PDB file of C-alpha atoms in Angstrom:
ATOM      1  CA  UNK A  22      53.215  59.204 147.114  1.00  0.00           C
ATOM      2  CA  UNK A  23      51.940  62.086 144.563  1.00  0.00           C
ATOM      3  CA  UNK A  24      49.078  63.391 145.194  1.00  0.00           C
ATOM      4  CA  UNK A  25      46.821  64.221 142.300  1.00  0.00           C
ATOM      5  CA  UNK A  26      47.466  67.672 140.901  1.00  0.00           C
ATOM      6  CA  UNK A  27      50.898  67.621 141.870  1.00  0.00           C
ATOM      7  CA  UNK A  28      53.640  68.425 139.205  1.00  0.00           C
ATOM      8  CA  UNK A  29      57.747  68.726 139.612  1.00  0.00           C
ATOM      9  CA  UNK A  30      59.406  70.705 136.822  1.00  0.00           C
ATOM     10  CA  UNK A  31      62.159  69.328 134.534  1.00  0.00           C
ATOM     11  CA  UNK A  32      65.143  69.548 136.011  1.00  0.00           C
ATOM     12  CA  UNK A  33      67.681  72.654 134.117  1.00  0.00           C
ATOM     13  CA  UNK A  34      69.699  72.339 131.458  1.00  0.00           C
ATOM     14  CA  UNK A  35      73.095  71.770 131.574  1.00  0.00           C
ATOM     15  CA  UNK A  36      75.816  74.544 130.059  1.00  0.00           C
ATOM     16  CA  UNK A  37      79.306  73.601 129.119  1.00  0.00           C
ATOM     17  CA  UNK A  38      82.100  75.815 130.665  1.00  0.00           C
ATOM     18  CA  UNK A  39      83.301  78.604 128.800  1.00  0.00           C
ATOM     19  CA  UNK A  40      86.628  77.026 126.189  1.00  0.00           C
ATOM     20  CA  UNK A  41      89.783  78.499 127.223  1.00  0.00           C
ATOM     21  CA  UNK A  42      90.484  81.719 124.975  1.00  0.00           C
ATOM     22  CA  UNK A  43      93.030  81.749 122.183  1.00  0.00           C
ATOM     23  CA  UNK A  44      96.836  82.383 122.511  1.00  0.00           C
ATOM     24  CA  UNK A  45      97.116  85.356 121.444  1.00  0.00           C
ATOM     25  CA  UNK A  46     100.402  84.755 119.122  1.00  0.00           C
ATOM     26  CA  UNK A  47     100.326  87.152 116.559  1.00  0.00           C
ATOM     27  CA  UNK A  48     102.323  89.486 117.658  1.00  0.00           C
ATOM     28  CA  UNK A  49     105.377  87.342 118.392  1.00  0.00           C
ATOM     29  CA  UNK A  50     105.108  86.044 115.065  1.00  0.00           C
ATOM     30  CA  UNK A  51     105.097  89.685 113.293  1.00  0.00           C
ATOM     31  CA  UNK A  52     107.999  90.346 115.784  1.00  0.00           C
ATOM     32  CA  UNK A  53     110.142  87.437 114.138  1.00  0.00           C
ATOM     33  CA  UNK A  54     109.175  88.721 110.456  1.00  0.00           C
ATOM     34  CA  UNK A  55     109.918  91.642 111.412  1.00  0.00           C
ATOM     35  CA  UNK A  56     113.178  91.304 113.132  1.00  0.00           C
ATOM     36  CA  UNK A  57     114.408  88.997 110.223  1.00  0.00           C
ATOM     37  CA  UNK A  58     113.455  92.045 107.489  1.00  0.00           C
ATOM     38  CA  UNK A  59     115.280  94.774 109.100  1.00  0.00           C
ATOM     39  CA  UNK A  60     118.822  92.265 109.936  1.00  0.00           C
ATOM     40  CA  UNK A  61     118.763  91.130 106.578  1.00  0.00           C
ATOM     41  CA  UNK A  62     118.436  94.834 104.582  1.00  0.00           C
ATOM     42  CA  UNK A  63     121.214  95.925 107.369  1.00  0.00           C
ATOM     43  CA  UNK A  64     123.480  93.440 105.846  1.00  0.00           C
ATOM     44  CA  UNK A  65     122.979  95.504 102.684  1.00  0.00           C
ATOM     45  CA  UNK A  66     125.447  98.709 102.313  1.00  0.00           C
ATOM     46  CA  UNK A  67     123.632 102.081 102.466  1.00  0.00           C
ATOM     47  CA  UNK A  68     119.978 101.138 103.696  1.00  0.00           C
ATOM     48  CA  UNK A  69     120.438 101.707 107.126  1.00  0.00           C
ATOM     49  CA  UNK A  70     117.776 104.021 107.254  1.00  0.00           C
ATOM     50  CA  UNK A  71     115.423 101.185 106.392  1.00  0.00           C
ATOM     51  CA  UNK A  72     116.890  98.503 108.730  1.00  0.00           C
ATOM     52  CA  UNK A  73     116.612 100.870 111.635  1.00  0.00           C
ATOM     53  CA  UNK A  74     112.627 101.779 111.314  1.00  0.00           C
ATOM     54  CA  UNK A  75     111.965  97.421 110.935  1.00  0.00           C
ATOM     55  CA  UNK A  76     114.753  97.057 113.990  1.00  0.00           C
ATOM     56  CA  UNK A  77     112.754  99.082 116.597  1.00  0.00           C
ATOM     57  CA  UNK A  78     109.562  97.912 115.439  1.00  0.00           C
ATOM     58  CA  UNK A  79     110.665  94.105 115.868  1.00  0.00           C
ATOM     59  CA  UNK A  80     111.909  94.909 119.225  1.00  0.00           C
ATOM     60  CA  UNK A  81     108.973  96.774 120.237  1.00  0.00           C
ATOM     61  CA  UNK A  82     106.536  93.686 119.097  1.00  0.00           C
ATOM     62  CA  UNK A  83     108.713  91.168 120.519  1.00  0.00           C
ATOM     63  CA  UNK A  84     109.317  92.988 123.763  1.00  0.00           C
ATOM     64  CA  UNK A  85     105.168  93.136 124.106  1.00  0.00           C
ATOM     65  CA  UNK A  86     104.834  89.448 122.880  1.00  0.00           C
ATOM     66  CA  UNK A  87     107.487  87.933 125.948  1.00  0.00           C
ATOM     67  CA  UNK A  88     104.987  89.948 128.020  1.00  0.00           C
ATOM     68  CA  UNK A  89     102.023  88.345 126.797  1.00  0.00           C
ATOM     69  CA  UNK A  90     103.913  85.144 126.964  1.00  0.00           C
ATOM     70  CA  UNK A  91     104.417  86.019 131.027  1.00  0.00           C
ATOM     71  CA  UNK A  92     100.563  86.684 131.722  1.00  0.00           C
ATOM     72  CA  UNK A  93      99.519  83.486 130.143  1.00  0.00           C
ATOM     73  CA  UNK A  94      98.043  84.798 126.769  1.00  0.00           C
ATOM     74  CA  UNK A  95     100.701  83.554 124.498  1.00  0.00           C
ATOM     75  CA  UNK A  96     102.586  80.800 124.066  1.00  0.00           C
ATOM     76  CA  UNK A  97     105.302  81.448 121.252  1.00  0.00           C
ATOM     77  CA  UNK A  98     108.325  82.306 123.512  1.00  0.00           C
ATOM     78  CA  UNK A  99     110.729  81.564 120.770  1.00  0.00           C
ATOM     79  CA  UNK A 100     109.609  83.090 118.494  1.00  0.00           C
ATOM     80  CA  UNK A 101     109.018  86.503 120.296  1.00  0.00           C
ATOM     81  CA  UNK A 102     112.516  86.319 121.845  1.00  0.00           C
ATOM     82  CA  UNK A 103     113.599  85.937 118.546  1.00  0.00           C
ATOM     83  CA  UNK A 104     112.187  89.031 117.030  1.00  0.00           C
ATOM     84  CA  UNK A 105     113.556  91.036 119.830  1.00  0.00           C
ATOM     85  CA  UNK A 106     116.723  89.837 119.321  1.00  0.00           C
ATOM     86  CA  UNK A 107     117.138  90.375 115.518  1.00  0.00           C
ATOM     87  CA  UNK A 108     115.367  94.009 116.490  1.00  0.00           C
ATOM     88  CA  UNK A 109     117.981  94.757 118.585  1.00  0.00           C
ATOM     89  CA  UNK A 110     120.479  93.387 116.378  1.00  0.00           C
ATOM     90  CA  UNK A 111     119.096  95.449 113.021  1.00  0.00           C
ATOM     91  CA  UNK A 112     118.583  98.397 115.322  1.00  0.00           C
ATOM     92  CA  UNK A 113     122.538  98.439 116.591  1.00  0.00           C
ATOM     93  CA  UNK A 114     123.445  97.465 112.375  1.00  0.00           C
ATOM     94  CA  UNK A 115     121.224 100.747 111.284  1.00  0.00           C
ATOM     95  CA  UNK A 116     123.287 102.807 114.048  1.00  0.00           C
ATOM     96  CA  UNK A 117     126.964 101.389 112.908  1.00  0.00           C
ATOM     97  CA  UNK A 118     125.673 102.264 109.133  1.00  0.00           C
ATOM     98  CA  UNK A 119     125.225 105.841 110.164  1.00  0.00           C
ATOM     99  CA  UNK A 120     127.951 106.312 111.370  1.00  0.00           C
ATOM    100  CA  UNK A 121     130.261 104.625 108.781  1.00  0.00           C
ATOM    101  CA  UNK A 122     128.258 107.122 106.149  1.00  0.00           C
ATOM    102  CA  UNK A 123     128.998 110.436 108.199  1.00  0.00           C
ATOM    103  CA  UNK A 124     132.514 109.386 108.520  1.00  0.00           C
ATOM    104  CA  UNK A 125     132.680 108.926 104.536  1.00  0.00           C
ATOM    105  CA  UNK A 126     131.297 111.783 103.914  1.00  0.00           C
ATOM    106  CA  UNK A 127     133.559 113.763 106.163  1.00  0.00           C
ATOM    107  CA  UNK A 128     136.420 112.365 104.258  1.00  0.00           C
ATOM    108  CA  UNK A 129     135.015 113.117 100.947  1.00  0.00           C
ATOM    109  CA  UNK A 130     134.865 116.210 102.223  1.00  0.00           C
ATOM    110  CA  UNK A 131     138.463 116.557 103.228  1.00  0.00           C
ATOM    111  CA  UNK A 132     139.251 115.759  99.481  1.00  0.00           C
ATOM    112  CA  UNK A 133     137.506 118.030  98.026  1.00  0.00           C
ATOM    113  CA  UNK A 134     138.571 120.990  99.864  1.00  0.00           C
ATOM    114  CA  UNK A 135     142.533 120.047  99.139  1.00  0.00           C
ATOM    115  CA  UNK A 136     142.367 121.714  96.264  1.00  0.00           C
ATOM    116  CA  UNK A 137     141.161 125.210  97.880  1.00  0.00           C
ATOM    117  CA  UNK A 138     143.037 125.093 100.472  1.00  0.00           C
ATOM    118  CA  UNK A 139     146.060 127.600 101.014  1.00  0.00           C
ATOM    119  CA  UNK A 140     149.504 125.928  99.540  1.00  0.00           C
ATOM    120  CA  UNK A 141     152.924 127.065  99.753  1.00  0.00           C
ATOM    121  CA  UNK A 142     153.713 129.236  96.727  1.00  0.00           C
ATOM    122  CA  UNK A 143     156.450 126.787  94.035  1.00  0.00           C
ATOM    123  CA  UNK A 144     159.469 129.271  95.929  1.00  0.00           C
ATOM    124  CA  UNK A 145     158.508 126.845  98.738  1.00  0.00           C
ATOM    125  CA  UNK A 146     157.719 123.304  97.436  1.00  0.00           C
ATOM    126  CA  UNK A 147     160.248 120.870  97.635  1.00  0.00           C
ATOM    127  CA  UNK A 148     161.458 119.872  94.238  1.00  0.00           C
ATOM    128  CA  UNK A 149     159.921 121.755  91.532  1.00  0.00           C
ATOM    129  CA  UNK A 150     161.502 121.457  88.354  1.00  0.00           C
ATOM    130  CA  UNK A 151     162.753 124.684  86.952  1.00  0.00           C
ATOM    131  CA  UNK A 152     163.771 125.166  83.087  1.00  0.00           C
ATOM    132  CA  UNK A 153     164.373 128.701  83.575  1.00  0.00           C
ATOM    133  CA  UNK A 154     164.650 130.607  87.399  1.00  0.00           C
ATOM    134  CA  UNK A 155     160.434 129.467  87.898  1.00  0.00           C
ATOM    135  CA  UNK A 156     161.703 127.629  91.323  1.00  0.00           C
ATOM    136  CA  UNK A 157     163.100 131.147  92.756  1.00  0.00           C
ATOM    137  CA  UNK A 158     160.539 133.619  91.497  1.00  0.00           C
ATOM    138  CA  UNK A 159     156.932 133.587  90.176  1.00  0.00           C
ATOM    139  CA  UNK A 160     156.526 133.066  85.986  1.00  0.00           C
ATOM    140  CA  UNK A 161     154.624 136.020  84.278  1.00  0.00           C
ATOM    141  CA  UNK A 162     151.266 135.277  82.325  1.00  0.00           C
ATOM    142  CA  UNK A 163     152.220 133.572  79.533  1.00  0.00           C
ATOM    143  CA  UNK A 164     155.217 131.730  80.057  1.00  0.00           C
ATOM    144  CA  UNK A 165     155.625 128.271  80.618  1.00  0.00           C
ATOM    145  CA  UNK A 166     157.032 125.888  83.555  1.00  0.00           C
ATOM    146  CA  UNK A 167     158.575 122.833  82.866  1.00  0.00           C
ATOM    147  CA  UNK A 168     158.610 120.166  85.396  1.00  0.00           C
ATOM    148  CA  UNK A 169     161.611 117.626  84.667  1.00  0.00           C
ATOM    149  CA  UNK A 170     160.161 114.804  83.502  1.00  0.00           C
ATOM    150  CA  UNK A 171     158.491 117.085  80.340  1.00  0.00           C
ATOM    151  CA  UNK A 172     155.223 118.144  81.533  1.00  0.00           C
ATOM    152  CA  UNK A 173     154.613 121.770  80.735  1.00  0.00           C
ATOM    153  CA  UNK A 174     151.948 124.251  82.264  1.00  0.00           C
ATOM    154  CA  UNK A 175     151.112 127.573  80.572  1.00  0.00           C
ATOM    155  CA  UNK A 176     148.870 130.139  82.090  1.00  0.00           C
ATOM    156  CA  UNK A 177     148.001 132.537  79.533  1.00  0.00           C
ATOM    157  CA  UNK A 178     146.990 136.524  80.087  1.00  0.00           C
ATOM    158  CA  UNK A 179     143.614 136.756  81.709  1.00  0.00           C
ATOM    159  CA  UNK A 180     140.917 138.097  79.464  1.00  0.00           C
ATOM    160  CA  UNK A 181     137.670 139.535  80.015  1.00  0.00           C
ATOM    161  CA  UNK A 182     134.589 137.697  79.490  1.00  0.00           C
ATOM    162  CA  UNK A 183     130.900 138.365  78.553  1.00  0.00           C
ATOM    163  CA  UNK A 184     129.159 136.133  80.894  1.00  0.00           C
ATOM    164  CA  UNK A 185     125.892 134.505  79.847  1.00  0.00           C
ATOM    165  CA  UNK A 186     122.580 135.962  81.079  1.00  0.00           C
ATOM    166  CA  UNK A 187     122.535 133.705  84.256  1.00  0.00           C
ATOM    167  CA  UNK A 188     125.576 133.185  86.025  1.00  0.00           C
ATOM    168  CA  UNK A 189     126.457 131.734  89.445  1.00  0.00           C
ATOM    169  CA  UNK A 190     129.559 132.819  91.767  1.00  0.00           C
ATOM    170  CA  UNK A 191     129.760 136.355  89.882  1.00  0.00           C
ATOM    171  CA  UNK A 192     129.722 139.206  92.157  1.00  0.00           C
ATOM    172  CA  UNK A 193     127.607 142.384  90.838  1.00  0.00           C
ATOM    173  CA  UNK A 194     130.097 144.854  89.791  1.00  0.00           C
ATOM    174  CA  UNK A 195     133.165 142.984  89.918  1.00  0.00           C
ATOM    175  CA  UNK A 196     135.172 141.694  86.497  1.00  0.00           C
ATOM    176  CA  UNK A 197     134.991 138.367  85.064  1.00  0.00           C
ATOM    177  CA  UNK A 198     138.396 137.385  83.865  1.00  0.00           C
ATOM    178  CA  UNK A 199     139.053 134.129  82.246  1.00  0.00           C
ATOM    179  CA  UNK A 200     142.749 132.243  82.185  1.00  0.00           C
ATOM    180  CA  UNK A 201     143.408 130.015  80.074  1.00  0.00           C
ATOM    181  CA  UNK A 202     145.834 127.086  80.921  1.00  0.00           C
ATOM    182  CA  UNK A 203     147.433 124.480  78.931  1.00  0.00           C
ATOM    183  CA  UNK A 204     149.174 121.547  79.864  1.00  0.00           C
ATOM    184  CA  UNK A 205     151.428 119.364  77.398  1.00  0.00           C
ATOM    185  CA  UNK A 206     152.555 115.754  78.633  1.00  0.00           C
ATOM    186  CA  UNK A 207     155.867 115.408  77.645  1.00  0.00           C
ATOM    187  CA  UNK A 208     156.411 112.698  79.831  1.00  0.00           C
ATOM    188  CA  UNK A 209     156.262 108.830  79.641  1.00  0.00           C
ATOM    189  CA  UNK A 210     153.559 108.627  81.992  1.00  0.00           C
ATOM    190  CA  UNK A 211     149.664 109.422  81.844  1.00  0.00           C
ATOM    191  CA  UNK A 212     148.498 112.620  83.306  1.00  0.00           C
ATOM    192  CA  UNK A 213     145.126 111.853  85.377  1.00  0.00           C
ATOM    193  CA  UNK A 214     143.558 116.054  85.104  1.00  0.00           C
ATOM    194  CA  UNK A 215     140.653 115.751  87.358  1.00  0.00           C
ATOM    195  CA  UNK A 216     141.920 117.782  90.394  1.00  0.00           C
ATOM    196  CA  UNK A 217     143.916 120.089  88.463  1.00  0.00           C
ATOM    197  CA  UNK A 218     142.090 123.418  89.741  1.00  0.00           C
ATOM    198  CA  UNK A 219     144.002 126.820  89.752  1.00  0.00           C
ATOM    199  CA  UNK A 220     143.966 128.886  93.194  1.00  0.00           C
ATOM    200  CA  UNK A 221     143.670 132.634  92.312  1.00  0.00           C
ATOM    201  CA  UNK A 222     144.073 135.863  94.663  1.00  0.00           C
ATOM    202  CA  UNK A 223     143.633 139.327  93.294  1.00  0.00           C
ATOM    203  CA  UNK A 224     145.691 142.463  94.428  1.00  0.00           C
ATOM    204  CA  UNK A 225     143.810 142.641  97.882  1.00  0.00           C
ATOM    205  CA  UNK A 226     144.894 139.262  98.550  1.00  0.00           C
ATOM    206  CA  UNK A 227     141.495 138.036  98.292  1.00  0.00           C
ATOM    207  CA  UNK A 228     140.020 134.325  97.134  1.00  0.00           C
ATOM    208  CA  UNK A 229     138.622 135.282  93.341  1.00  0.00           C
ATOM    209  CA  UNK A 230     135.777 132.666  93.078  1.00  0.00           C
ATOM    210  CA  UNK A 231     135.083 130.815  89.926  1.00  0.00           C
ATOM    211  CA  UNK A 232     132.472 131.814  88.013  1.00  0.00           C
ATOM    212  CA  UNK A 233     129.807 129.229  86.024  1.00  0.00           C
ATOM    213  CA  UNK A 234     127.609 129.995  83.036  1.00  0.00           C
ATOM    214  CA  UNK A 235     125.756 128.058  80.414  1.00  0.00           C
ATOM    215  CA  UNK A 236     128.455 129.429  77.926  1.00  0.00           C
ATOM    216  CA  UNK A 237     131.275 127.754  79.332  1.00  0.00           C
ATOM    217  CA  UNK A 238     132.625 130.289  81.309  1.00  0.00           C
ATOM    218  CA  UNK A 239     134.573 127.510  83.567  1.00  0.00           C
ATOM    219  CA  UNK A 240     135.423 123.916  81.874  1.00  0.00           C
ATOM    220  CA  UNK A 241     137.376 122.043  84.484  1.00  0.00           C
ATOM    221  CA  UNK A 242     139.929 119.723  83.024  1.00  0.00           C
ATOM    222  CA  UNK A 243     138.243 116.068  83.003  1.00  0.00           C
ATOM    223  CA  UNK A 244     139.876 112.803  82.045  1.00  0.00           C
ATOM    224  CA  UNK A 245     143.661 111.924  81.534  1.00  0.00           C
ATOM    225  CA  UNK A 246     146.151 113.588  79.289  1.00  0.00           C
ATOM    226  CA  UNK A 247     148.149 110.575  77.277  1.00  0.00           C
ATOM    227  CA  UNK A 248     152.154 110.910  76.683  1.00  0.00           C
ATOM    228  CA  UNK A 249     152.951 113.646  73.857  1.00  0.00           C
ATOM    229  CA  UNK A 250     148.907 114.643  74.038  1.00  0.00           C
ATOM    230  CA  UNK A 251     148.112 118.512  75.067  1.00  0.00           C
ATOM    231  CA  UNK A 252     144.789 119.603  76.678  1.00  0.00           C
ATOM    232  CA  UNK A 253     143.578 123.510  77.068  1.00  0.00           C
ATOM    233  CA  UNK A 254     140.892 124.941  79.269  1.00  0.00           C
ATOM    234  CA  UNK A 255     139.256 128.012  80.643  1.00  0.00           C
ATOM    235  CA  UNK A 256     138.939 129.243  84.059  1.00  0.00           C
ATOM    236  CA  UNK A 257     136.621 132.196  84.907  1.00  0.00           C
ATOM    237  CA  UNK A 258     137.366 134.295  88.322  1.00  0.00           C
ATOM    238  CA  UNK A 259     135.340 137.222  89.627  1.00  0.00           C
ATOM    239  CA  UNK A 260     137.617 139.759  90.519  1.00  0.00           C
ATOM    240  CA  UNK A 261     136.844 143.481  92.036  1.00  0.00           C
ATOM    241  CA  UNK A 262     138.017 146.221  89.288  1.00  0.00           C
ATOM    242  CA  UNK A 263     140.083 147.669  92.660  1.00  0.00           C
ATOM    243  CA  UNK A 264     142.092 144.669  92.498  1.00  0.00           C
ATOM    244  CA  UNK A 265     142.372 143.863  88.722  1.00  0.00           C
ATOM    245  CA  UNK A 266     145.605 145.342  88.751  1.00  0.00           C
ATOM    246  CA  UNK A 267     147.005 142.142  89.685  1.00  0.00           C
ATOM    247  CA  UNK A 268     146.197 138.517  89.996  1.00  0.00           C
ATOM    248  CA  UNK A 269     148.668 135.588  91.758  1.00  0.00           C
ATOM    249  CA  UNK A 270     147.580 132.218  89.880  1.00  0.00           C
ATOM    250  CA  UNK A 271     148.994 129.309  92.044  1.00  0.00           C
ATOM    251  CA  UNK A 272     148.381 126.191  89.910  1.00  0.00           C
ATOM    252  CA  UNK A 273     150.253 122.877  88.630  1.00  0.00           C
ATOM    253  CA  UNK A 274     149.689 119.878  86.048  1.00  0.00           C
ATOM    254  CA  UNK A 275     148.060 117.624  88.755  1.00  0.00           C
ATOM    255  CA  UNK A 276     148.570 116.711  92.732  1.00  0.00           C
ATOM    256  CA  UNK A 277     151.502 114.434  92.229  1.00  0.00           C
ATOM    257  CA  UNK A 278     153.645 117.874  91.321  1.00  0.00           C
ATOM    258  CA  UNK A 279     154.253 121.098  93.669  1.00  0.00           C
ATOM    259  CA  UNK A 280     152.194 124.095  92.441  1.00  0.00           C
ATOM    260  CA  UNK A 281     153.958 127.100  90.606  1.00  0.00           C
ATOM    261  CA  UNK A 282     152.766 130.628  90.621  1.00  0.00           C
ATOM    262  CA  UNK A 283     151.753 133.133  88.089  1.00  0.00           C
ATOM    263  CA  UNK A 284     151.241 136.925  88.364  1.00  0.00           C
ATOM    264  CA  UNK A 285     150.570 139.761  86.376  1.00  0.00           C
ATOM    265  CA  UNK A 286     147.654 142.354  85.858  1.00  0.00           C
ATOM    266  CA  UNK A 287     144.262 141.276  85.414  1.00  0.00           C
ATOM    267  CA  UNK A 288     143.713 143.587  82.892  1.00  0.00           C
ATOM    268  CA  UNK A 289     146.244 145.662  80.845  1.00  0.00           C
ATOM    269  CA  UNK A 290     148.006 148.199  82.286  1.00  0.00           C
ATOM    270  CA  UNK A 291     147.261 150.630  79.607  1.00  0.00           C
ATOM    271  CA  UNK A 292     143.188 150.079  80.009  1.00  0.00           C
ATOM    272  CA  UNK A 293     143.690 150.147  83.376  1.00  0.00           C
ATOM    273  CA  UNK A 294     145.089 153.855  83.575  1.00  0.00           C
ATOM    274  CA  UNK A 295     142.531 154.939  80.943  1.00  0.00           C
ATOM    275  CA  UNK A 296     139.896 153.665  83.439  1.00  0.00           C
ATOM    276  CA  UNK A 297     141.418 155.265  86.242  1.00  0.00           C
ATOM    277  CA  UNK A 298     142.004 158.498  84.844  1.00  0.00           C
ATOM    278  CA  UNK A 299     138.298 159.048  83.163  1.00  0.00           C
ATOM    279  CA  UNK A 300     136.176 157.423  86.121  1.00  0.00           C
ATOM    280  CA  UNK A 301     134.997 154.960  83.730  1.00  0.00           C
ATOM    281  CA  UNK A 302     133.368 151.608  85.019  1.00  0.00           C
ATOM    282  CA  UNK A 303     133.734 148.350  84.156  1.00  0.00           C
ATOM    283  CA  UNK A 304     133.103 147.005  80.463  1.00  0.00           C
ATOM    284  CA  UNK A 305     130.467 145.213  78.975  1.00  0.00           C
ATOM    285  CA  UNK A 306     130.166 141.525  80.437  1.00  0.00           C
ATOM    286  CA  UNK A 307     131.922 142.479  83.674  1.00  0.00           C
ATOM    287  CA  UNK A 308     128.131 143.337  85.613  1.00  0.00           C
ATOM    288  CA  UNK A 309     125.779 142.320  82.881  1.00  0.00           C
ATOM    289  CA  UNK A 310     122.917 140.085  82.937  1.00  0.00           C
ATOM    290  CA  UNK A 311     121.063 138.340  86.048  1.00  0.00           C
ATOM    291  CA  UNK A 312     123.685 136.896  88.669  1.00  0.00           C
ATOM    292  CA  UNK A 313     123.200 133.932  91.023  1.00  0.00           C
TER     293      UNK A 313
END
């Protein structure tokens, strides 16, 4: 019975649970992205260095994603194992294109020291191709080796040159002496020029550097010589006065033919003893202007 006076509240009201919260799937998706960027620039010579960067990070976000896929919070397996894998898979293509680019350049770089490198003197080559008595005994400046099939070479006296006001591998003090060599394809066959590149020692026995100005001062042969054609260029050394007095010029018409060697003074012999007797220094050209 209720008494008068007597009130009962309402009863409370009624909450819902709290919803489940959201897979958290994001990152397994970037992960995939990811993963499928960096494989596919790896297939793609020469961008390593971009596949690697999107290989780590794909493994890195898929390797966190299979974690979050472990506690619960995600629920994307595949596609977070999948971004690991194609991480690990750009990462290991970024490596291998490394390494294939150190290993060309370390080849390129075998080529193009051959030329520099110390080679028999023409005495010593197998097969050279003498006209006159070139195979026993080195030519003097200004005559000319024949090989047998035609081709000629021709290294002319070395003559002293004014250098530009900037020049780079000219020593401060020392001569610049240009030689001038000419080849004439006599032959049926096409010359190709490109590594043709004389090798020059003065009397010490030392390397004589080439020398390059905005002048000219060294023009490298370029291209390919035809059949009866004849091409001329200019090679500029920097050579001590001390060891002007002779030059050995080791050259040839191109790599497919053993080198022959030239020697003679690097500057006449008559200038040369004035110089000597008087204490005079080298002429105009041979220190002047700013060197690099």
């Amino acid at each position: 019975m209720t008494m008068p006076g007597q009130h009962y509240g309402h009863p409370g009201a009624y909450y819902p649970p709290y919803p489940p919260p959201a897979p958290r799937n994001g990152l397994g998706t970037a992960a995939m992205i990811v993963g499928i960027c960096g494989a596919a620039i790896g297939l793609v010579p020469f961008l390593f260095f971009l596949s690697g960067p999107l290989g780590v990070t794909a493994l890195i976000l898929g390797l966190c994603a299979l974690r979050l896929v472990r506690r619960g919070e995600a629920m994307n397996r595949g596609m977070a194992l999948t971004g690991t894998i194609l991480g690990g898979v750009a990462t290991v293509m970024a490596v291998g294109g490394l390494l294939l680019m150190l290993f060309i350049i370390d080849k390129a770089d075998e080529e193009s020291d051959e030329p520099y490198k110390d080679r028999a003197p023409a005495a010593a080559a197998p097969d050279p191709s003498p006209s006159a008595s070139a195979a026993e005994k080195p030519l003097k400046f200004g005559e000319t080796y024949t090989y047998k099939d035609g081709v000629t070479v021709t290294v002319a006296e070395p003559e002293e040159y004014e250098l530009d006001r900037i020049a780079v591998g000219h020593g401060e003090g020392n001569l610049a002496l240009r030689l001038k060599v000419t080849i004439v394809n006599n032959s049926k066959d096409t010359l190709d020029l490109r590594t043709h590149v004389p090798y020059v020692r003065d009397a010490d026995g030392a390397r004589a550097s080439e020398i390059f100005d905005g002048r000219g001062a060294t023009k490298v042969f370029t291209g390919k010589l035809l059949p009866g054609k004849r091409a001329t260029t200019g090679f500029t050394y920097s050579v001590p006065p001390s060891a002007a007095k002779e030059l050995q010029v080791e050259t040839g018409a191109n790599n497919d033919r053993p080198d022959v060697m030239w020697t003679g003074p690097g500057r006449e012999k008559r200038q040369l003893e004035t110089e000597a007797g008087n204490g005079s220094g080298p002429p105009r050209g041979a220190g002047a202007g700013r060197r690099a």
